[in-house]
């Protein structure tokens, strides 16, 4: 996809999102967040938290990196667990992860 088309695509979808979302959804959480799940997942573009089958807004604090590694995102994970006090942490991996393959064969 050409760069110009990528930006047009983003703008079109953003405009549709803005039109379909009530402003109050964001105003209610403008000064705070209160997720109850910390989700560590791979940055792979095919992996999304929506696999949980729910609206993630203000429910899931998402930490993403290549291969869902804990060490490189320790600060973000600790923030979610100890500052936001999320009682649940999930690690969402996936089959055939390129980052995991690279790490185990390096």
XYZ file of C-alpha atoms in Angstrom:
106
model
C 0.000 0.000 0.000
C 1.368 3.435 -0.918
C 2.149 5.903 1.883
C -0.476 8.399 0.723
C -3.120 5.672 0.724
C -2.067 4.554 4.197
C -2.671 8.047 5.614
C -5.986 8.421 3.762
C -7.049 5.040 5.112
C -6.125 6.114 8.666
C -8.032 9.393 8.352
C -11.154 7.722 6.963
C -11.230 5.165 9.772
C -10.489 7.780 12.419
C -13.355 9.952 11.178
C -15.694 6.942 11.286
C -14.534 6.148 14.827
C -15.104 9.728 15.996
C -18.608 9.767 14.486
C -19.564 6.434 16.049
C -18.161 7.078 19.545
C -19.867 9.186 22.168
C -17.625 11.926 23.565
C -18.638 11.001 27.110
C -16.820 7.671 26.751
C -13.509 9.525 26.944
C -14.506 12.382 29.237
C -15.371 9.975 32.036
C -11.748 8.796 32.164
C -9.897 11.971 31.206
C -8.174 12.259 34.587
C -7.698 8.581 35.496
C -7.708 5.033 34.250
C -8.868 1.937 36.079
C -8.067 -1.216 34.112
C -8.414 -4.549 35.869
C -6.256 -6.601 33.500
C -2.627 -6.155 32.482
C -2.057 -7.800 29.112
C 1.492 -8.533 27.955
C 1.379 -9.498 24.312
C 3.465 -9.653 21.183
C 3.798 -6.607 18.945
C 2.995 -8.827 15.949
C 0.382 -7.005 13.865
C -1.771 -10.139 13.756
C -2.157 -10.352 17.558
C -4.821 -8.166 19.173
C -6.317 -7.985 22.631
C -9.793 -8.107 21.124
C -9.321 -11.873 21.086
C -10.486 -11.612 24.711
C -13.940 -10.918 23.282
C -14.605 -7.638 25.069
C -14.270 -3.884 24.747
C -10.764 -3.195 26.075
C -11.272 0.529 26.759
C -10.303 1.287 30.383
C -10.419 -2.434 31.188
C -7.087 -3.669 29.848
C -3.647 -2.053 30.212
C -1.768 -3.362 27.179
C 2.010 -3.826 27.043
C 3.351 -4.931 23.652
C 6.786 -5.886 22.408
C 8.374 -8.401 20.065
C 7.937 -11.821 21.640
C 5.967 -10.637 24.718
C 9.145 -10.270 26.780
C 8.880 -9.362 30.451
C 12.347 -7.923 31.166
C 12.347 -5.135 28.580
C 8.932 -3.888 29.722
C 9.349 -4.402 33.443
C 8.624 -0.742 34.218
C 5.346 -0.754 32.304
C 4.277 -4.039 33.870
C 5.133 -2.840 37.388
C 3.248 0.416 36.764
C 0.143 -1.537 35.780
C 0.364 -3.982 38.677
C 1.500 -1.681 41.487
C 0.270 1.796 40.538
C -2.920 0.949 38.659
C -3.412 -2.119 40.885
C -4.615 -4.442 38.146
C -5.431 -7.728 39.898
C -4.945 -9.911 36.797
C -2.016 -10.216 34.402
C -2.295 -12.225 31.204
C 0.454 -13.134 28.761
C -0.910 -13.548 25.246
C 1.548 -15.280 22.965
C 0.918 -16.779 19.565
C 1.984 -19.632 17.345
C 5.042 -19.286 15.144
C 6.346 -16.094 16.803
C 9.271 -14.719 14.804
C 10.807 -12.987 17.842
C 10.762 -16.183 19.897
C 12.241 -18.151 16.988
C 14.990 -15.551 16.604
C 15.791 -15.561 20.341
C 15.969 -19.341 20.578
C 18.206 -19.710 17.523
C 20.516 -16.741 18.095
